[in-house]
Amino acid sequence: MALRTRLTQRLGIEHPVLCAPMGFVTGGKLAAAVTAAGGLGLIGGGYGDAEWLEREFAAAGNGRVGCGFITWSLATQPHLLKQTLVHAPAAVMLSFGAPEPFAAAIKASGTCLICQVQTMAHARAAVASGADIIVAQGSEAGGHGQTRTTFTLVPEIADYLTKAAPETVLVAAGGVADGRGLAAALMLGAEGVLVGSRFMMSEEALVPAGLHEAVARASGDATVRTTVLDVVRKLEWPPEHTGRALRNRFVDTWHGREGELGTADTVVREFERYTRARDAGDMDNTGIFIGEAAGLLNDVRPAGDIVRDMVAEAGQILTNRREPAR
Amino acid sequence: MALRTRLTQRLGIEHPVLCAPMGFVTGGKLAAAVTAAGGLGLIGGGYGDAEWLEREFAAAGNGRVGCGFITWSLATQPHLLKQTLVHAPAAVMLSFGAPEPFAAAIKASGTCLICQVQTMAHARAAVASGADIIVAQGSEAGGHGQTRTTFTLVPEIADYLTKAAPETVLVAAGGVADGRGLAAALMLGAEGVLVGSRFMMSEEALVPAGLHEAVARASGDATVRTTVLDVVRKLEWPPEHTGRALRNRFVDTWHGREGELGTADTVVREFERYTRARDAGDMDNTGIFIGEAAGLLNDVRPAGDIVRDMVAEAGQILTNRREPAR
């Protein structure tokens, strides 16, 4: 069953499912697999690493993919945008910061501009920058974001776009991990979904050993929005952003003690431990960004199967859900 | 169009819409209006006030209604449950605390037991207490709650109930303010919705002068989870609960300075100001519990119209949402 929406029309894709550009997790292989299955994959440009980007665009082979950046970090090395546009990406997504320093160059190249937003104020800025697609990201999402939730942010932005920018296409992100989430997002007024955590639990995701098992064990109760993963990595995120991460020994030790963690000696020692634990597959003593949807994720699957099953399930419940169920 | 689900079957109602038992806001008139329109209204027993409860059951007239309590507060005056059961309520809902001290008496009376939960741990406790209906409340809800969001909590509890308690009926709460929210909740695996903020913006709600205008002006960006409304009222909520409230001058002044607000002299002075502002309709200097759905609420309507329009809109988008929209 096809689930055609204004998103599939705009991007020329079959299914309204985008793979989130998870920094250093969504490589070319994962992005290309999502595209090959009928969605669109976005390479996770993250903080920006020229060599990594080249490698992952190459890994995408001939697959049509997009790329996403952390906007405030891209501002420190703006040449990476030019390097990316050379690959003629299907879209460039800007998240976490003012889009307008980059919007004009992206649009001038004929590339689809996706802006991820977390508030109504961001949505207005995205429209002002000429965003073709707005991703409304709720706080249930893994990794960085803010506090508004998918369930109310999506319809409120949908109402705003209907009045202010009816051509702009709305996509929901945060908590979408299966066909139920896709169907719900469509009901709330989105034209498709951007999915992170579910694709982190794909065979193609670039993740350390042990991560998949740790997430599969976790309930959605076991995540928290925190800054400790940024403090230990000395990343200077704007203060309104926190990152949703799995509660493990590291997070439980330092959440609420961020000032102490950030002191010179401690942060050097803890970063060394954090990195060593990650490399050793010791998932209790490093950081795992994952959304509340962790409680819905129990297996690791090929990304293409994830896309196909999500769409099939959504189509099925949209069709059937008029009679008492379960 | 009828939207029959296991919730409508279980409660013998026409529409899968419950009015949340908002303490001192959902009186008998509002509850009865929701019931008369085909849903079910729950009187907001809140912290428990015997005289208020009698008055509001009387105000419900012959309407079939239920009643909800704050469980940890009910434990301090357990006789209120007996007083309530005398009215043969359609259901009793327990929120915010362990249900089992009251569950047996409710079930022994033949009354439907509704447990509101905010985490997977709560859901397991509700099943253990024999809950007939579980309300999964996301953090987007107005008033008290915790941090899990509707979008992921509902499907995770749905999966749990399928395995552990297939007869238990699941209802979604938090962020549901129109037909889009109702339809989305059904997609996520709920059999109906419990609605607060939208009914606070009804003609029948018991609210101070000025509240409706303040909420109608607000964006969903303008709410915050905080404890300052409890600190100023000297209510000793268990620490895991915060209350979502409108950001106004009072909240912006004290959020983050709770310790200072709670000191003996300050709390006496501020509570006096807070109460006086409320009575004077000065909504900037008192407290307004409201959900993130505030951004979707622009008008005050009869509760019956709210029920009918919500169901009609949900039916419409469930039927139509197979073609590109907007």
Coordinates of C-alpha atoms in Angstrom, one line a residue, chain A residues 1 4-6 9 119-121 139-140 147-152 155-156 158-159 161-162 168 174-176 180-181 183-191 219-221 292-293 295-296 317-319 321-326, chain B residues 1 4-6 9 119-121 140 147-152 155-156 158-159 162 166 168 170 174-176 180-181 183-191 219-221 292-293 295-296 317-319 321-326:
Chain A
M1 CA 0.0 0.0 0.0
R4 CA 1.3 9.3 -0.6
T5 CA 1.5 12.7 1.0
R6 CA 2.7 16.1 0.1
Q9 CA 5.4 14.5 -3.8
T119 CA 9.3 25.7 19.2
M120 CA 6.8 28.0 17.5
A121 CA 9.4 30.7 17.4
S139 CA 11.2 16.4 23.3
E140 CA 10.7 12.6 23.2
T147 CA 10.9 20.6 25.8
R148 CA 7.9 20.9 23.5
T149 CA 6.3 17.5 22.7
T150 CA 5.4 16.0 19.3
F151 CA 1.8 15.6 20.2
T152 CA 1.1 19.3 20.5
P155 CA -0.8 20.4 15.2
E156 CA 0.2 23.9 16.4
A158 CA 0.3 22.7 11.1
D159 CA -2.2 25.4 12.0
L161 CA 1.6 26.8 8.3
T162 CA -1.9 26.7 6.9
T168 CA 5.7 24.4 3.4
G174 CA 10.3 12.6 18.2
G175 CA 8.9 9.3 19.4
V176 CA 8.1 7.8 15.9
R180 CA 1.5 3.5 14.9
G181 CA 3.7 6.6 15.3
A183 CA -0.2 7.0 11.4
A184 CA -0.5 9.2 14.5
A185 CA 1.8 11.8 13.0
L186 CA -0.4 12.0 9.9
M187 CA -3.5 12.4 12.0
L188 CA -1.8 15.3 13.9
G189 CA -1.3 17.2 10.6
A190 CA 2.2 16.0 9.5
E191 CA 2.9 14.8 6.0
S219 CA 12.1 0.8 28.9
G220 CA 11.0 4.3 27.7
D221 CA 11.1 5.2 31.4
E292 CA 11.8 7.6 24.7
A293 CA 10.9 5.2 21.9
G295 CA 10.7 1.2 25.1
L296 CA 9.3 0.2 21.7
I317 CA -4.2 0.6 11.1
L318 CA -5.4 3.6 9.1
T319 CA -7.7 1.3 7.2
R321 CA -9.1 1.4 13.0
R322 CA -12.9 2.0 12.9
E323 CA -13.9 -1.1 14.8
P324 CA -13.1 -2.0 18.4
A325 CA -9.6 -3.4 18.4
R326 CA -7.3 -5.7 20.4
Chain B
M1 CA -20.4 9.1 12.7
R4 CA -17.0 2.8 18.8
T5 CA -14.1 1.4 20.7
R6 CA -13.5 -0.9 23.7
Q9 CA -18.3 -0.6 25.1
T119 CA 5.3 5.6 33.7
M120 CA 5.6 1.9 32.9
A121 CA 6.1 1.2 36.6
E140 CA 2.2 17.6 27.8
T147 CA 8.0 13.5 32.2
R148 CA 7.1 10.6 29.8
T149 CA 5.2 11.9 26.7
T150 CA 1.9 10.7 25.3
F151 CA 3.5 9.8 21.9
T152 CA 5.7 7.0 23.3
P155 CA 2.1 2.5 22.5
E156 CA 4.5 1.2 25.1
A158 CA -0.5 -0.8 24.8
D159 CA 2.2 -3.4 24.1
T162 CA -1.6 -6.8 25.1
P166 CA -5.6 -7.8 27.5
T168 CA -7.7 -3.6 30.5
L170 CA -6.2 2.0 27.5
G174 CA -1.9 14.8 27.6
G175 CA -2.1 17.1 24.6
V176 CA -5.5 15.9 23.2
R180 CA -6.5 15.3 15.4
G181 CA -5.5 14.4 18.9
A183 CA -7.4 10.2 16.0
A184 CA -3.7 10.2 16.8
A185 CA -4.4 8.6 20.2
L186 CA -6.4 5.8 18.5
M187 CA -3.5 5.2 16.1
L188 CA -1.1 4.9 19.0
G189 CA -3.1 2.1 20.5
A190 CA -5.5 3.9 22.9
E191 CA -9.2 3.2 22.9
S219 CA 1.1 29.6 22.5
G220 CA 2.1 26.1 23.5
D221 CA 5.6 27.5 24.0
E292 CA 0.9 22.5 26.0
A293 CA -2.4 22.2 24.0
G295 CA -1.5 26.7 21.6
L296 CA -4.5 24.9 20.1
I317 CA -9.6 12.7 9.1
L318 CA -9.5 9.0 9.8
T319 CA -11.7 8.5 6.7
R321 CA -6.3 10.8 5.4
R322 CA -5.2 8.6 2.5
E323 CA -4.7 11.3 -0.1
P324 CA -2.3 14.3 0.0
A325 CA -3.9 16.9 2.2
R326 CA -3.8 20.7 2.7

